[in-house]
Each structure stands twice: as structure tokens, then as C-alpha cells.
mmCIF file with all atom_site columns, C-alpha atoms in Angstrom:
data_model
loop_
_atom_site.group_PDB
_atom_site.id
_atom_site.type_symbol
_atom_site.label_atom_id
_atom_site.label_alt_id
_atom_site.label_comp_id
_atom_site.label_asym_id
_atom_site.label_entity_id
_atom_site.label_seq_id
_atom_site.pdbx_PDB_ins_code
_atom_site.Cartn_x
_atom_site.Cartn_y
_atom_site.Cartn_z
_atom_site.occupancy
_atom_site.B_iso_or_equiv
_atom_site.pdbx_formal_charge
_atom_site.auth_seq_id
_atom_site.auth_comp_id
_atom_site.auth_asym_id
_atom_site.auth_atom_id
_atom_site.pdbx_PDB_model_num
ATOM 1   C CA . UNK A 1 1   ? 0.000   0.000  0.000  1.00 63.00 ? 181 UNK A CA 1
ATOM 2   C CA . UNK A 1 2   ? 1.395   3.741  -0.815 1.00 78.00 ? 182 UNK A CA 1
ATOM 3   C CA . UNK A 1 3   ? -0.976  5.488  1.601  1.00 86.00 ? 183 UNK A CA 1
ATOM 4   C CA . UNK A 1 4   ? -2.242  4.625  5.205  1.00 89.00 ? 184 UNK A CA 1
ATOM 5   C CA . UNK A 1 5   ? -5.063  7.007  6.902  1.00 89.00 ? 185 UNK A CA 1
ATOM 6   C CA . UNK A 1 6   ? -5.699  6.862  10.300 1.00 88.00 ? 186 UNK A CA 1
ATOM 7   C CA . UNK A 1 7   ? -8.233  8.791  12.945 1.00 86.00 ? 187 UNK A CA 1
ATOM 8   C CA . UNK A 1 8   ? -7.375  10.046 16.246 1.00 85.00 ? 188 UNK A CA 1
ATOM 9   C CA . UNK A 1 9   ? -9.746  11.415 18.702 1.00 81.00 ? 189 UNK A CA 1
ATOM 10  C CA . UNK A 1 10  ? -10.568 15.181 18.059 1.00 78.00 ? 190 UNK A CA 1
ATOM 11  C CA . UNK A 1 11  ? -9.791  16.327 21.224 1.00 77.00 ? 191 UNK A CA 1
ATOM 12  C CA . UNK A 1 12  ? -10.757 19.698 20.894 1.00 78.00 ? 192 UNK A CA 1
ATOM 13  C CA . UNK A 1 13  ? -14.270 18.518 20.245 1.00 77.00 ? 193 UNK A CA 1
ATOM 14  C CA . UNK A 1 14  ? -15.804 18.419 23.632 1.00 78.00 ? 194 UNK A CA 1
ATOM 15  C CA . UNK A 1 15  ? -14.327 22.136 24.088 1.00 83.00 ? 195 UNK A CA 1
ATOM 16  C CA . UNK A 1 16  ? -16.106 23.516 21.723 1.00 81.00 ? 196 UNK A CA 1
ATOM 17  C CA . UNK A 1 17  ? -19.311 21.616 21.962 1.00 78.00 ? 197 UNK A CA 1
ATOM 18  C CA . UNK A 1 18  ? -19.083 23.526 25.458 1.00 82.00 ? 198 UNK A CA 1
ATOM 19  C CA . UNK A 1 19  ? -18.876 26.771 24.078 1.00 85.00 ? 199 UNK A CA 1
ATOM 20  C CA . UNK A 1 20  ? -21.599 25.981 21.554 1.00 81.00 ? 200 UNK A CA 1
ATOM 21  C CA . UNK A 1 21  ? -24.224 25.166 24.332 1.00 81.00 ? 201 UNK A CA 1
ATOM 22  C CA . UNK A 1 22  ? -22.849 28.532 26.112 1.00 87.00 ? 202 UNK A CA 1
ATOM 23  C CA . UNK A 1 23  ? -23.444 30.578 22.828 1.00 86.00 ? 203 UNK A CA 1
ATOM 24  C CA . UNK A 1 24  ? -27.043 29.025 22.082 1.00 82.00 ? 204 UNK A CA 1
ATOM 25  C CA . UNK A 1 25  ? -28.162 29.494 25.422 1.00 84.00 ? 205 UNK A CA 1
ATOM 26  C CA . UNK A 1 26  ? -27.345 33.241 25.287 1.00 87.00 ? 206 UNK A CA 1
ATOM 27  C CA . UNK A 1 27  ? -28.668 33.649 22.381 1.00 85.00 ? 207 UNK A CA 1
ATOM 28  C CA . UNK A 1 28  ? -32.094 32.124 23.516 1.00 85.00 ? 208 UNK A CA 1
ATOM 29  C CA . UNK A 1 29  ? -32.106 33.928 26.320 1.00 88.00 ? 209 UNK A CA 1
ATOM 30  C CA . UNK A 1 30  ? -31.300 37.284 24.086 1.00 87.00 ? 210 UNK A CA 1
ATOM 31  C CA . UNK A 1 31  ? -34.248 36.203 21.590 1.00 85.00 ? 211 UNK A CA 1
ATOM 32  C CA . UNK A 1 32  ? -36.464 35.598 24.372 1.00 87.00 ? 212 UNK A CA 1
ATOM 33  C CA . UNK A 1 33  ? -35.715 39.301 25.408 1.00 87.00 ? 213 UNK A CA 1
ATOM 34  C CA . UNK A 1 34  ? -36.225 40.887 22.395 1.00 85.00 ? 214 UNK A CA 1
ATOM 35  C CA . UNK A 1 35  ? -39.509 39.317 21.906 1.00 84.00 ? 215 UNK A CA 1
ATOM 36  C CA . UNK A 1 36  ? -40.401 40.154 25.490 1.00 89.00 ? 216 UNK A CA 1
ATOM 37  C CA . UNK A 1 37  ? -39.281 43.988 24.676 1.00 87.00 ? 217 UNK A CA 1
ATOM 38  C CA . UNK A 1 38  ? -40.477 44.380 21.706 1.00 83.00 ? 218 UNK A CA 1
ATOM 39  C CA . UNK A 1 39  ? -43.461 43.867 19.080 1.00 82.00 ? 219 UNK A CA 1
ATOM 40  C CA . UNK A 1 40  ? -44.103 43.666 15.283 1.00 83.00 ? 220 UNK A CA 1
ATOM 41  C CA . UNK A 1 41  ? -41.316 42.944 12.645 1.00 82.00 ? 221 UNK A CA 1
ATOM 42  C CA . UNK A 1 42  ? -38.626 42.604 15.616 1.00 83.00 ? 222 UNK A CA 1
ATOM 43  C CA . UNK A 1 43  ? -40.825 40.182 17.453 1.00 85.00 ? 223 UNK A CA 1
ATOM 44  C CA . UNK A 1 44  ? -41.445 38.061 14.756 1.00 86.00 ? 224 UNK A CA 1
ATOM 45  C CA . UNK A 1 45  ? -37.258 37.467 13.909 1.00 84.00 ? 225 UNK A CA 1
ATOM 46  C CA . UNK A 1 46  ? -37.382 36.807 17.981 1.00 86.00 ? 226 UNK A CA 1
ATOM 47  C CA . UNK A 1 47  ? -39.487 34.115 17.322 1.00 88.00 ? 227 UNK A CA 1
ATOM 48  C CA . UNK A 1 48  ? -37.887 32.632 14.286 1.00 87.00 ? 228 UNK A CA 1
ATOM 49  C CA . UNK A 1 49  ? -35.028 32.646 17.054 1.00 85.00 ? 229 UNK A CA 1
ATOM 50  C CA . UNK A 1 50  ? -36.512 30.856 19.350 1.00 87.00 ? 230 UNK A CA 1
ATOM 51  C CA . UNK A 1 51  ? -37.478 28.076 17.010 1.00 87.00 ? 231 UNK A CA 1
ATOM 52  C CA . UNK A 1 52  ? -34.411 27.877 15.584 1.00 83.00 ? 232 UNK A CA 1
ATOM 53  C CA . UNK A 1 53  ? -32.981 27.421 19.493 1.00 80.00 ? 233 UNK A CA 1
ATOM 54  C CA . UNK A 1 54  ? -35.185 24.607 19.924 1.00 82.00 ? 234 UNK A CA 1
ATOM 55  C CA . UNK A 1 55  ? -34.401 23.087 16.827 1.00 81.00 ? 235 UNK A CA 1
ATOM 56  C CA . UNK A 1 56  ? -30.683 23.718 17.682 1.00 77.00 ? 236 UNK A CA 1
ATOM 57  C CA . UNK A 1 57  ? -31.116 22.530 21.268 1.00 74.00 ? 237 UNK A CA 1
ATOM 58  C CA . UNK A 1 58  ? -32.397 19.167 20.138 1.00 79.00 ? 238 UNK A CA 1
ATOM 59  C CA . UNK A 1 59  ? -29.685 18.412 17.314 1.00 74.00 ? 239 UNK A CA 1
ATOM 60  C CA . UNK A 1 60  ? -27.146 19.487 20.200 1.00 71.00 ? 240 UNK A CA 1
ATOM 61  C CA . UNK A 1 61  ? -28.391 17.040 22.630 1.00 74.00 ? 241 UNK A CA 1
ATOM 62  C CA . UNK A 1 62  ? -29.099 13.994 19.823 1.00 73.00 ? 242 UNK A CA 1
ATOM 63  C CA . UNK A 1 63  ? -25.456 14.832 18.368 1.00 68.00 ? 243 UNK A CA 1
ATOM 64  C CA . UNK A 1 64  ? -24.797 14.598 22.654 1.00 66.00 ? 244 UNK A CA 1
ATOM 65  C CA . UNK A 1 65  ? -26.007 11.134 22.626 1.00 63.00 ? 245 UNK A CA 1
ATOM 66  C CA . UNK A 1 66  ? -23.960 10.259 19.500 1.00 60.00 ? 246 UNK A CA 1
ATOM 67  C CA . UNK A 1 67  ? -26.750 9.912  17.389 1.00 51.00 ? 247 UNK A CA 1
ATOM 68  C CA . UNK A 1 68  ? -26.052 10.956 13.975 1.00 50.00 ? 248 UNK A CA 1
ATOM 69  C CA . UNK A 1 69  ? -27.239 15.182 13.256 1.00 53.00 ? 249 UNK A CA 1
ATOM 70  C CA . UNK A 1 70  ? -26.537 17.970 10.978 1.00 60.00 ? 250 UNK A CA 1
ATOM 71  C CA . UNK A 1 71  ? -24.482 20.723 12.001 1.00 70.00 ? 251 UNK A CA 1
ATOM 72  C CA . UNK A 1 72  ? -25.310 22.838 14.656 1.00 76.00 ? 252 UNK A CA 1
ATOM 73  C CA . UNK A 1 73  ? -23.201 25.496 13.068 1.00 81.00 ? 253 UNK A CA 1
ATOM 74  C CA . UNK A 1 74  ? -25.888 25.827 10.589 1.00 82.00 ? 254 UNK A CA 1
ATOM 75  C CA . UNK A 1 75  ? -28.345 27.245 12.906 1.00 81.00 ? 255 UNK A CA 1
ATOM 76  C CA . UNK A 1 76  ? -25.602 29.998 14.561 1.00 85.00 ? 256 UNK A CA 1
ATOM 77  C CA . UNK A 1 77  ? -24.981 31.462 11.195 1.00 88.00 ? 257 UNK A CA 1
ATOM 78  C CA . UNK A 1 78  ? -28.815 31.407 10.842 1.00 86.00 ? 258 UNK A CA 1
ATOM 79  C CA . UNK A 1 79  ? -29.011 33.169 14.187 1.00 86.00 ? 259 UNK A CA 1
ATOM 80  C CA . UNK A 1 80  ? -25.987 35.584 13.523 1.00 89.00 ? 260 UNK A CA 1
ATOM 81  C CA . UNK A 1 81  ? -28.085 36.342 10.083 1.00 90.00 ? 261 UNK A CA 1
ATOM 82  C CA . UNK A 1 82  ? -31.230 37.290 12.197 1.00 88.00 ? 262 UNK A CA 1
ATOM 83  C CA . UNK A 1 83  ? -28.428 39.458 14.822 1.00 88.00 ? 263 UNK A CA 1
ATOM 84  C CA . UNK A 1 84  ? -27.489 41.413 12.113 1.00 91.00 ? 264 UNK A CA 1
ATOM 85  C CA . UNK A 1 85  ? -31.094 42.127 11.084 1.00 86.00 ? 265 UNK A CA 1
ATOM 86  C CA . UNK A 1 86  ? -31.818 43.759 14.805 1.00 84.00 ? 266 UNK A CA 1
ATOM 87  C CA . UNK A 1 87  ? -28.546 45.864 13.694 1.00 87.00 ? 267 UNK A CA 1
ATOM 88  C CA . UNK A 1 88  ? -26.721 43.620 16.082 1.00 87.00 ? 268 UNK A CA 1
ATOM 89  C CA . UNK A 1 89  ? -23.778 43.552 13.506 1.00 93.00 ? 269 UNK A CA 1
ATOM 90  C CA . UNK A 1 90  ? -20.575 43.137 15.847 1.00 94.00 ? 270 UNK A CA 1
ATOM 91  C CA . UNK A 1 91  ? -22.677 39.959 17.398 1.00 90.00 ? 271 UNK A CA 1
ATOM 92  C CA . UNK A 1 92  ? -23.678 38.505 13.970 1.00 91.00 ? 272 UNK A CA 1
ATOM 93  C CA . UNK A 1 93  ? -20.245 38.931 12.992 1.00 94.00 ? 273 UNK A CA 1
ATOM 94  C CA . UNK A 1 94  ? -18.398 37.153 15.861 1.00 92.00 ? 274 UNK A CA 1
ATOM 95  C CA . UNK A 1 95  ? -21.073 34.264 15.571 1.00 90.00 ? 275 UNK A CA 1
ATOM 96  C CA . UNK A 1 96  ? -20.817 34.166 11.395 1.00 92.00 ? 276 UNK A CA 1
ATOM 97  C CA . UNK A 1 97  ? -16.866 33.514 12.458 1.00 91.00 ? 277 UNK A CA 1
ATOM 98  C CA . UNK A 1 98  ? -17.566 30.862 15.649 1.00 89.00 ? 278 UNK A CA 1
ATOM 99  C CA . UNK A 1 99  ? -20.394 28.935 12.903 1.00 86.00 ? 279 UNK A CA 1
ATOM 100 C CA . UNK A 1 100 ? -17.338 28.511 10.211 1.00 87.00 ? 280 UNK A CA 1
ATOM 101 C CA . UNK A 1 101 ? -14.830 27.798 12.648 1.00 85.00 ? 281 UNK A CA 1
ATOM 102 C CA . UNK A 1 102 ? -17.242 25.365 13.845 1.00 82.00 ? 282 UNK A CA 1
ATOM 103 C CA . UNK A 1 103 ? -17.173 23.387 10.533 1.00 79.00 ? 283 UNK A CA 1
ATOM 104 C CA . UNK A 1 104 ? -13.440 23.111 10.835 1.00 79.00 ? 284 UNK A CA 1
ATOM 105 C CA . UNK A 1 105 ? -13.366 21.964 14.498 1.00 79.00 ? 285 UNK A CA 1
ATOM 106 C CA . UNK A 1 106 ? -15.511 18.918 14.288 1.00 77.00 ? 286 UNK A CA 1
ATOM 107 C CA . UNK A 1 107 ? -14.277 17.495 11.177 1.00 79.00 ? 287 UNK A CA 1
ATOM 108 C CA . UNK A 1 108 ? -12.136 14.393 12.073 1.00 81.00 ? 288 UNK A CA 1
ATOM 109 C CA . UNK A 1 109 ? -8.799  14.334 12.607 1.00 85.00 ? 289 UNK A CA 1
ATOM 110 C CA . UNK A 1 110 ? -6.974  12.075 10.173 1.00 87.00 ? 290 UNK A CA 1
ATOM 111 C CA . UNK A 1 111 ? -3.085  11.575 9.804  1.00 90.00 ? 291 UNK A CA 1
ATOM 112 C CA . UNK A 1 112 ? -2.094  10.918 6.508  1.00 93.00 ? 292 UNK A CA 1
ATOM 113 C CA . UNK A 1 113 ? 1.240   8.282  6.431  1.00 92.00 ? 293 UNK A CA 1
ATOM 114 C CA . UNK A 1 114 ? 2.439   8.349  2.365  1.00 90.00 ? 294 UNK A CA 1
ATOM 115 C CA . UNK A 1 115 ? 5.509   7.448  0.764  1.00 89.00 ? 295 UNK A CA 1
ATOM 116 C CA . UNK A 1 116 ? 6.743   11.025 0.831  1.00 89.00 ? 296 UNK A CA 1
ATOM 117 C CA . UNK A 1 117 ? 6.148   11.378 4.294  1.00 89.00 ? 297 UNK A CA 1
ATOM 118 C CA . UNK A 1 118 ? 3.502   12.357 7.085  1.00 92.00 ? 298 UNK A CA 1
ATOM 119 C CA . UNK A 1 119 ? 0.800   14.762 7.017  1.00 93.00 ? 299 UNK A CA 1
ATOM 120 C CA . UNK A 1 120 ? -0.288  16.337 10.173 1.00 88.00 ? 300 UNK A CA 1
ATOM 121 C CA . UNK A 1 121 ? -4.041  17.987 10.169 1.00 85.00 ? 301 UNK A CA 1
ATOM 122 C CA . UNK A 1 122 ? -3.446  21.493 11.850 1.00 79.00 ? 302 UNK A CA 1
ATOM 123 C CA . UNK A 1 123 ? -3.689  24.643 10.772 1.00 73.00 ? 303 UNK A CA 1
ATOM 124 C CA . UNK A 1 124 ? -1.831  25.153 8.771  1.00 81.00 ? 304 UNK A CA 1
ATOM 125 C CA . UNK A 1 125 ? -1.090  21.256 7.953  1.00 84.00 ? 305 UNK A CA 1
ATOM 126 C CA . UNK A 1 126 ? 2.135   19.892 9.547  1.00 89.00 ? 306 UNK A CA 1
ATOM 127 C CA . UNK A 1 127 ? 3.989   18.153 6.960  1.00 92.00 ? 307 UNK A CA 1
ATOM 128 C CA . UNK A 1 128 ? 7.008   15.552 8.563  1.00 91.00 ? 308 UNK A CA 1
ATOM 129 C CA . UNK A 1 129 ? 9.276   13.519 6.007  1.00 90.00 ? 309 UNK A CA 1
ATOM 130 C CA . UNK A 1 130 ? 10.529  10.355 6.716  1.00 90.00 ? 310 UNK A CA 1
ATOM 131 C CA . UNK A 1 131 ? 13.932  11.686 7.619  1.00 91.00 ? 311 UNK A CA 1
ATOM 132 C CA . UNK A 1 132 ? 12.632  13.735 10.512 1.00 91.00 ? 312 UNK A CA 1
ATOM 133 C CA . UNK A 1 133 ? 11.653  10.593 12.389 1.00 90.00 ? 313 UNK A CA 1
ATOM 134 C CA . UNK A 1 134 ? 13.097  7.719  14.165 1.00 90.00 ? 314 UNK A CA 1
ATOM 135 C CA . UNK A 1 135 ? 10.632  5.464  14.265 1.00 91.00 ? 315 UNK A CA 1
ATOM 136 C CA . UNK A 1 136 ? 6.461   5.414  13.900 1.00 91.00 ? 316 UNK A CA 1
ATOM 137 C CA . UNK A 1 137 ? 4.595   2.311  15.400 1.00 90.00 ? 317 UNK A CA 1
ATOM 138 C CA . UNK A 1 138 ? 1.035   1.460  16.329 1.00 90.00 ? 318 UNK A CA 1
ATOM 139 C CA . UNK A 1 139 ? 0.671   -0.790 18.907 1.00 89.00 ? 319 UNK A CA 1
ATOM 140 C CA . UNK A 1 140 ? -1.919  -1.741 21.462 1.00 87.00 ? 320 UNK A CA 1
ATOM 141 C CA . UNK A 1 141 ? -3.978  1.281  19.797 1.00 87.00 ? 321 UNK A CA 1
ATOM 142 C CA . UNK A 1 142 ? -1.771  3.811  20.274 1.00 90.00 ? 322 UNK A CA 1
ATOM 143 C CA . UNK A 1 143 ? 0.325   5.297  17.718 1.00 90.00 ? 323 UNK A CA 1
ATOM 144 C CA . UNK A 1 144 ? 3.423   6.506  18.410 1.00 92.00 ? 324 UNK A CA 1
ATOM 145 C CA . UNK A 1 145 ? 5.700   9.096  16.512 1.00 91.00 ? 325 UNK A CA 1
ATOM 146 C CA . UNK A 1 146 ? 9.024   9.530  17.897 1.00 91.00 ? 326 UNK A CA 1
ATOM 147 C CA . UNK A 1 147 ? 11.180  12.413 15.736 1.00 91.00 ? 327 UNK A CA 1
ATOM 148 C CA . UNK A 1 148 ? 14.551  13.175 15.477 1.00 89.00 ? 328 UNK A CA 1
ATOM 149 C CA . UNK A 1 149 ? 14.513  16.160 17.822 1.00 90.00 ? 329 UNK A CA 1
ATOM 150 C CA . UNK A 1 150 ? 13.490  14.340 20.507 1.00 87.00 ? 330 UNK A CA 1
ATOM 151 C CA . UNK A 1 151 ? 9.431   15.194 19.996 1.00 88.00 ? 331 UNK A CA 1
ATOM 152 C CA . UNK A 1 152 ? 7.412   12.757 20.785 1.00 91.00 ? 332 UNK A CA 1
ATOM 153 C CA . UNK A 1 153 ? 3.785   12.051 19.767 1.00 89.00 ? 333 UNK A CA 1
ATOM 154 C CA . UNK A 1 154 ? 1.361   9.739  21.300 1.00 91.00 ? 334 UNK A CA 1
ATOM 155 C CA . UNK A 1 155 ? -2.273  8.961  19.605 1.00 89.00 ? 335 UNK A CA 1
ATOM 156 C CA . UNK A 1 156 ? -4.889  6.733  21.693 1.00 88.00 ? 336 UNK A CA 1
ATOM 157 C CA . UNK A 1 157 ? -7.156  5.096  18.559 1.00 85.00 ? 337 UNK A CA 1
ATOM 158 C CA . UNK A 1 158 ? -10.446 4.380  19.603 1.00 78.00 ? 338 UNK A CA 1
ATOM 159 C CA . UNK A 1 159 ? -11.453 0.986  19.441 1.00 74.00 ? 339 UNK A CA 1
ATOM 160 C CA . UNK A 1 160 ? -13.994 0.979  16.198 1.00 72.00 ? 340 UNK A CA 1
ATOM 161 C CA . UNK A 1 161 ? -10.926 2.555  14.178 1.00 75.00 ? 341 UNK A CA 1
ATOM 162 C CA . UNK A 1 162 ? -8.074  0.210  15.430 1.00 70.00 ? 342 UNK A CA 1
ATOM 163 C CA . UNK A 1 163 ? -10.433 -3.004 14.858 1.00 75.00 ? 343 UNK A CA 1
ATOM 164 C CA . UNK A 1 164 ? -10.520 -2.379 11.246 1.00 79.00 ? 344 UNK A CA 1
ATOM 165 C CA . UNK A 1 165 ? -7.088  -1.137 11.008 1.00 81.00 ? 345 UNK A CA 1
ATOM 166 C CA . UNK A 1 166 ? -4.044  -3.528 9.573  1.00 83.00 ? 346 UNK A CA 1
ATOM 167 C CA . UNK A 1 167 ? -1.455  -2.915 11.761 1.00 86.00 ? 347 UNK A CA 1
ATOM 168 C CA . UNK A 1 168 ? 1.482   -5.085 10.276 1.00 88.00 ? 348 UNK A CA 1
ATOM 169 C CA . UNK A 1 169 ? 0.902   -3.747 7.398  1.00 89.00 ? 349 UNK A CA 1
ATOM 170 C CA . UNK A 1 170 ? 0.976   -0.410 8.381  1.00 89.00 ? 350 UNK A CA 1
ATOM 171 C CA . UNK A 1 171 ? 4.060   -1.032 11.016 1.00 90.00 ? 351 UNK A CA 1
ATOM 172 C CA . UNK A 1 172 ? 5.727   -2.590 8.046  1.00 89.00 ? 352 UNK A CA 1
ATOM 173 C CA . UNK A 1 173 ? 5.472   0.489  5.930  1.00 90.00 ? 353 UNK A CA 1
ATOM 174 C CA . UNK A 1 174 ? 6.605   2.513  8.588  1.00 89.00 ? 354 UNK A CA 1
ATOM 175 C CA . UNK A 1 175 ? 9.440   0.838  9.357  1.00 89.00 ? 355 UNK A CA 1
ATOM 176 C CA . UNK A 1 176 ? 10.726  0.069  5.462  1.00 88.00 ? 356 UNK A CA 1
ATOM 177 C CA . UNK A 1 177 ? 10.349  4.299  5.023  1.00 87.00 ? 357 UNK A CA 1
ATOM 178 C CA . UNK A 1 178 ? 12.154  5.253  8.370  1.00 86.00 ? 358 UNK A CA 1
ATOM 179 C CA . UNK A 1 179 ? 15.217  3.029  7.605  1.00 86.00 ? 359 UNK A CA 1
ATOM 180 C CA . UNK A 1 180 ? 15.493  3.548  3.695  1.00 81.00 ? 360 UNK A CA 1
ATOM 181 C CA . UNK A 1 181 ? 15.223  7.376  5.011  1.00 71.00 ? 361 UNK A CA 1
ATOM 182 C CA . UNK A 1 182 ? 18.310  7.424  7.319  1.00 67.00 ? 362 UNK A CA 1
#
């Protein structure tokens, strides 16, 4: 094989689910203010907020569960949209921003092991050759990436991913590209 991928557990996830919940519930509680404080055309977006809250609320809480759900990031941009029509623009801005950021975060993680080296998903992506590294392993479901200046990288797989993963193949690979590289 010229290409292994593997996942590693986004760890960052659970942070920014956090701040997610935080940023809905204010903005439920804001949208339950304006329509409180206000009436007509303004209390009529508050609404549309509210809904969108709920709807948001229970995606947040299935997607909790690990039941499959579309992106909550959806409904902030929605919500920043409906912001910036109460003239709210520095709000709808910063949650615009947070919504696309969002998309980014909870994508999985996935290292990328090829014949010209390893590629790292960060921002911007990491990219490690083959002479940079001393020796790359995955055993007991943990990968491990020791480099030449004395870095040293640990990955816990989850269980699902390292069932289905061939690790003497992979091992093999590794180990044929770190010693043809020295």
C-alpha cells in the first residue's frame, strides 16, 4: 500500500461543543428578550429565534447522545443572520466567524502516512518527512511518533478505528520508510 489514513480522537471537540451550548443558550435567552421587549417585525425574527434554538437545542443534545445530526453550526450562522437584522452587527459577525470555525473543528482528525512522508491535520497542515523521524509504530492502539529532535507524539485510537485497522501492514510500511530514510 502507498498510503495509510488513520483517525485520532478530536480532542478539541468536547471544548467547543461547550462553548456551543454557552453561545445558544445566550442567544435564547437574548431572543427571548427581544420578543419580550419588543413587538411587530422585531418580534417576529425573535421568534424565528426561538425556534431555531429549539431546533438547535435538540440536534445538540441527539449529536450529545452520539446519534447521527446535521451541524449545529448551521443554525448559529442562521441566528448571527437574524443578529445582524436587529442591527446587532458586531454579534452577527463574531457568531458568522464561531459557525465557520465550527465546521473546521468537528471534522475528524486524520493523519495521513504516504511514501513522501507524514501529514499532520493542523492549521496550517504539519507536513514531517521520513527523515525527521526515528521510528512510527502502532501498537496496542496507540500510535506513536518519535522524531529526530526528541518530539514525541502519542495517539490513543479508539477501538472501532483500530479493529478495522491492519497494523502489520501499516508497522511494516513505517518501518521500510524510516530506515530507507536514514
Amino acid at each position: 500500500m502507498n498510503q495509510f489514513e488513520i483517525e485520532i480522537p478530536n480532542e478539541k471537540k468536547k471544548t467547543y461543543n461547550i462553548v456551543t451550548f454557552i453561545i445558544l443558550t445566550l442567544n435564547f435567552v437574548g431572543f427571548g428578550y427581544v420578543l419580550i421587549q419588543t413587538s411587530g417585525y422585531f418580534s417576529l425574527i425573535a421568534t424565528i429565534g426561538l425556534l431555531l434554538h429549539a431546533i438547535a437545542w435538540f440536534y445538540y443534545l441527539l449529536n450529545k447522545k452520539h446519534i447521527s445530526s446535521p451541524n449545529i453550526e448551521i443554525s448559529i450562522i442562521l441566528n448571527a443572520i437574524l443578529w445582524l437584522f436587529f442591527g446587532n452587527i458586531w454579534l452577527g459577525v463574531f457568531q458568522i466567524f464561531f459557525g465557520i470555525f465550527g465546521f473546521f473543528a468537528n471534522k475528524p482528525t486524520i493523519i495521513k502516512f504516504s511514501n513522501v512522508g507524514i501529514y499532520y491535520p493542523s492549521f496550517p497542515v504539519k507536513k514531517y518527512t521520513w527523515q525527521q523521524l526515528n521510528q512510527v509504530i502502532l501498537k496496542d492502539n496507540v500510535l506513536s511518533l518519535d522524531f529526530e529532535n526528541n518530539t514525541f507524539l502519542q495517539f490513543e485510537l479508539g477501538k472501532t478505528i483500530a479493529e478495522k485497522f491492519d497494523t502489520i501492514s501499516f508497522n511494516t510500511f513505517c518501518k521500510n520508510h524510516v530506515t530507507k530514510n536514514k
